[in-house]
Coordinates of C-alpha atoms in Angstrom, one line a residue:
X725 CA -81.5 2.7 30.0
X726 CA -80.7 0.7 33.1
X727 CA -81.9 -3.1 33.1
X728 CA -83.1 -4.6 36.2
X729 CA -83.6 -8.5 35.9
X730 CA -85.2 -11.1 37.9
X731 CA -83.2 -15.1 37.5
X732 CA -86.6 -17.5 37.8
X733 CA -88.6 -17.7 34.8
X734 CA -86.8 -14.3 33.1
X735 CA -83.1 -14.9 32.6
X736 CA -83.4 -19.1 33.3
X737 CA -86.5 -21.6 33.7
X738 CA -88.6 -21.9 36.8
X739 CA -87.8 -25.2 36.5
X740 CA -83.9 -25.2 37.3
X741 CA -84.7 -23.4 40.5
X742 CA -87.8 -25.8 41.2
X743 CA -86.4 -29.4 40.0
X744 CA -82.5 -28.7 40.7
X745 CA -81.6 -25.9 43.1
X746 CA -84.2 -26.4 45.6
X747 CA -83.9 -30.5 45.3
X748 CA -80.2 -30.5 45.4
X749 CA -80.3 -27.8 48.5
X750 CA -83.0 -31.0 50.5
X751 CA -81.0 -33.6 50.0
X752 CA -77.4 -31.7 50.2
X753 CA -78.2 -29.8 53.7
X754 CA -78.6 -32.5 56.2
X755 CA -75.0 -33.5 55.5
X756 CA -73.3 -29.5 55.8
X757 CA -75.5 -29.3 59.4
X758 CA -74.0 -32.4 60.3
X759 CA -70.6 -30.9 62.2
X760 CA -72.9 -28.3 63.8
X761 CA -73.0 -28.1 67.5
X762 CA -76.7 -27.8 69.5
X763 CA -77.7 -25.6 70.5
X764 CA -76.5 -23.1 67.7
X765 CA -74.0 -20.1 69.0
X766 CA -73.7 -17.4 66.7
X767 CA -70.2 -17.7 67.7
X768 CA -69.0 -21.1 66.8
X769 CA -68.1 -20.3 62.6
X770 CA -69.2 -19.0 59.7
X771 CA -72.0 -21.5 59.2
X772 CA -73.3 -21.6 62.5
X773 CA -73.6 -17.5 62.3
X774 CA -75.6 -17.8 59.7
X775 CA -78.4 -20.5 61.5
X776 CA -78.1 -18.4 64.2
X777 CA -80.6 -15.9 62.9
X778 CA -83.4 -18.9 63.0
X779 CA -85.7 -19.0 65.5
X780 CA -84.6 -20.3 68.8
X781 CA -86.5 -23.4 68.5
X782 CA -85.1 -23.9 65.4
X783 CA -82.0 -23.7 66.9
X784 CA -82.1 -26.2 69.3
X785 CA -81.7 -29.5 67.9
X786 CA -80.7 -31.2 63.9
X787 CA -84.2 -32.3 63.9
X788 CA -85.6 -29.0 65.3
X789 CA -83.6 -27.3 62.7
X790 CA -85.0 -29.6 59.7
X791 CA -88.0 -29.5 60.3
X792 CA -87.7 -25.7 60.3
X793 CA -86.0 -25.6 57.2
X794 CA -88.4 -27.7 55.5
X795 CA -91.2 -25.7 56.5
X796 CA -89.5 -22.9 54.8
X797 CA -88.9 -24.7 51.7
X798 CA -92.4 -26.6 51.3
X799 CA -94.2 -23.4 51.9
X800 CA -91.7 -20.9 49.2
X801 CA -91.2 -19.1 52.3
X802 CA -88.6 -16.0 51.3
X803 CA -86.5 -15.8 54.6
X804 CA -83.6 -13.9 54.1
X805 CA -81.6 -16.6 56.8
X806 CA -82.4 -19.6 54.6
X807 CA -81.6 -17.6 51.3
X808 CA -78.3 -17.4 52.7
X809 CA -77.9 -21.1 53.8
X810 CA -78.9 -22.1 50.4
X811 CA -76.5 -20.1 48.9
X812 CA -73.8 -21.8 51.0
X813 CA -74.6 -25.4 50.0
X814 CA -75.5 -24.3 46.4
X815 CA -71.7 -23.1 46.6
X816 CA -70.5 -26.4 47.1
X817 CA -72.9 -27.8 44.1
X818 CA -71.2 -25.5 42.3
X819 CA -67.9 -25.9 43.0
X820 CA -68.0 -29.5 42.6
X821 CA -69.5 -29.3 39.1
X822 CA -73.3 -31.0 40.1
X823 CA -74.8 -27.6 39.4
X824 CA -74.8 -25.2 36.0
X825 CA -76.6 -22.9 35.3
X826 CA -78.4 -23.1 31.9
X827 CA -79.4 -19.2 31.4
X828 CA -81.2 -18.1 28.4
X829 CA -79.5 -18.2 25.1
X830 CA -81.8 -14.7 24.5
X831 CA -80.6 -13.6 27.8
X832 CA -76.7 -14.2 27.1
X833 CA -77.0 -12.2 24.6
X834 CA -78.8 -9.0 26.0
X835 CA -75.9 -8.8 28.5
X836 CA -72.7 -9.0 26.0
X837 CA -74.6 -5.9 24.5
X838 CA -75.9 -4.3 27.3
X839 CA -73.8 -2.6 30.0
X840 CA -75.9 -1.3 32.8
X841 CA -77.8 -4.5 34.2
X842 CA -78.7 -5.4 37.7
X843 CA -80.0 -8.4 39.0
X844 CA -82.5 -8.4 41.6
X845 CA -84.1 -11.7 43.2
X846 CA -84.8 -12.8 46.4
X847 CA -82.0 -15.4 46.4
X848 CA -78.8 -13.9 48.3
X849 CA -76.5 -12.0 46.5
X850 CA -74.0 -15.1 47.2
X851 CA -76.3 -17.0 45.4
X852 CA -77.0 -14.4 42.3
X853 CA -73.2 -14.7 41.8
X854 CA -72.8 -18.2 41.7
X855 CA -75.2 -19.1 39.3
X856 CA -74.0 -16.4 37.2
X857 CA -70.3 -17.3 37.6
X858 CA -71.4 -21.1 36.7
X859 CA -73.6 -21.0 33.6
X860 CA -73.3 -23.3 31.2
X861 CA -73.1 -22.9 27.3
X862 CA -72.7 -25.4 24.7
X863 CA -71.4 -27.9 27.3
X864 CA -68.9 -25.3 28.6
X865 CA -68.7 -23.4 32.1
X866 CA -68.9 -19.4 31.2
X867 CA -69.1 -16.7 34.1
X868 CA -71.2 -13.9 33.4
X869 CA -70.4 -12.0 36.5
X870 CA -68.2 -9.2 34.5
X871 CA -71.4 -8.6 32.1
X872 CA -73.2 -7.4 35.3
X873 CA -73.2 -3.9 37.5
X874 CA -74.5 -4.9 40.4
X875 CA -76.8 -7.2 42.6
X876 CA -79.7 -6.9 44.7
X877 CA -81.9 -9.3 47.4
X878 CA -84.6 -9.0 49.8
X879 CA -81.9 -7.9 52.6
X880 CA -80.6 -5.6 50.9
X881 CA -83.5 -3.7 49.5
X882 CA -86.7 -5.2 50.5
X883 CA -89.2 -7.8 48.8
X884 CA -90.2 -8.2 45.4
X885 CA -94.1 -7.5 45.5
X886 CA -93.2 -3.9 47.5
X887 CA -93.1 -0.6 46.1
X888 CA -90.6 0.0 48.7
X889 CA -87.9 -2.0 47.3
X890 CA -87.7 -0.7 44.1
X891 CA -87.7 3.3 45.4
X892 CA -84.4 1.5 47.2
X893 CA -82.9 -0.4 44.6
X894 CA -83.7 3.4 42.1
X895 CA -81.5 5.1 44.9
X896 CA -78.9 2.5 45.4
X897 CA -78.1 2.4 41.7
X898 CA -78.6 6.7 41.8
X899 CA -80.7 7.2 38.6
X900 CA -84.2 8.5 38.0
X901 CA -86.8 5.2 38.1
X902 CA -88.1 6.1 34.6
X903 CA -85.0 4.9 32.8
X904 CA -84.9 1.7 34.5
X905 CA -86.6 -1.2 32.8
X906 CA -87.4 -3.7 35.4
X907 CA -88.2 -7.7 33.5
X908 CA -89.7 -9.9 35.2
X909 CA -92.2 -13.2 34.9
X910 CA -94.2 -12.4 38.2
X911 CA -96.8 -10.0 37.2
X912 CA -96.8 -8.7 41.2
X913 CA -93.7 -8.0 41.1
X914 CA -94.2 -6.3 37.9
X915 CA -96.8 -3.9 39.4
X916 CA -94.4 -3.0 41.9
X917 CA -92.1 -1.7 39.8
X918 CA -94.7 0.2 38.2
X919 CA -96.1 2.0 41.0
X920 CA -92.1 2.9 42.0
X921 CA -92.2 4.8 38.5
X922 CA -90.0 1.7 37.1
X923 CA -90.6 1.1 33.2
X924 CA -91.4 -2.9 32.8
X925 CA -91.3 -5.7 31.1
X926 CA -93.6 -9.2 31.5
X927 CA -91.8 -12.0 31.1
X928 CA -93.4 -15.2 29.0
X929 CA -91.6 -18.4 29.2
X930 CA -92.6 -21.9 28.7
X931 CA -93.6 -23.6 32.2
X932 CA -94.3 -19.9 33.8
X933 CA -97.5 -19.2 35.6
X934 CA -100.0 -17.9 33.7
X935 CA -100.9 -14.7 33.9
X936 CA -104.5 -13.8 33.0
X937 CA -104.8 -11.7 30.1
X938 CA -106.8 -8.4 31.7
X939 CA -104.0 -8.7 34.4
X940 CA -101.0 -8.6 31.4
X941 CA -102.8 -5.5 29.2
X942 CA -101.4 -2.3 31.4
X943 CA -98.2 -4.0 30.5
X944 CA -95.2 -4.8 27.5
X945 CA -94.8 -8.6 27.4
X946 CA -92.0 -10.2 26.0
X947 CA -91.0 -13.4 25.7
X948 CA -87.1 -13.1 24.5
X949 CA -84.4 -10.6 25.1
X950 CA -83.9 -10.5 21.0
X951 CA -85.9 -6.9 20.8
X952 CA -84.6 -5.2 23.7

């Protein structure tokens, strides 16, 4: 079987994303757009390529383009441009030791013993990689990137509540959907997977939204790694 797995609330805790990455990403950012020239040229470097795919208000002035980006933020919106900003000033976090990733003992575990495993969130690839190259165990930095096959993200297949992106992410990997087993906290996502002909797995961890129970009973629920 192939293993496809979500990051938030499946592999690590909703709240490292929600208390550390997206607070260190607010208060981190104002200081990387600093150096940018106004209005933003896809041309300038490799930073201002990325803004560049912001709206063109956005893109007109440091306070146009904060108040943008905090729109984004405050509102959980998934554009693929910001994904991709955050994963540049989460790179620095990272490289500078403020940011480890404290994965799932549980998790670990299932991917020293399991060799076919994907990762699939709507953070950027970038991102996926870094937090996996960064996690930390028993006060140690380990990188997990070897344990996995491959990455996906909603620009490169599509978003996580669509059927769509899973028929994608079946072909990309080249296997038949009913020997992937897709794990995930986010029971919408879940039925996604489902209806792609994906075999699932509803993730329960402490702090995750609640799913109601007539919603969870079409469905496996776990809520460690240990079994699987």
């Amino acid at each position: 079987m192939v293993a496809l797995l979500d990051i938030e609330g499946t592999v690590c805790s909703i709240s490292f994303v929600k208390d550390t990455l997206y607070p260190y990403f607010l208060e981190a950012y104002p200081s990387t757009i600093s150096k940018i020239h106004f209005p933003i040229s896809a041309d300038k470097d490799e930073l201002s390529a990325i803004l560049s795919g912001f709206p063109e208000l956005a893109k007109q002035s440091k306070d146009a383009l904060q108040d943008h980006i905090n729109y984004l933020v405050s509102n959980d919106i998934k554009d693929p441009v910001l994904k991709s900003f955050q994963g540049k000033v989460w790179k620095l976090g990272y490289e500078k030791g403020d940011l480890k990733a404290p994965i799932y003992s549980d998790a670990i575990e299932f991917l020293e013993r399991n060799e076919d495993t994907y990762i699939y969130s709507s953070g950027s690839v970038a991102a996926q990689k870094l937090l996996f190259s960064h996690v930390e165990v028993d006060g140690q930095l380990v990188d997990l990137t070897s344990k996995l096959a491959g990455y996906f993200d909603i620009t490169t297949s599509g978003y996580k509540q669509e059927p769509q992106s899973y028929e994608n992410i079946t072909k990309a990997i080249g296997v038949a959907a009913e020997t992937i087993v897709f794990y995930s906290d986010n029971i919408n996502e879940i039925k996604a997977a489902h209806t792609a002909g994906l075999k699932t797995r509803l993730v329960v961890r402490p702090g995750n939204e609640p799913v109601p129970e007539s919603e969870k009973k079409p469905f496996k629920v776990i809520s460690t790694f240990a079994n699987e």
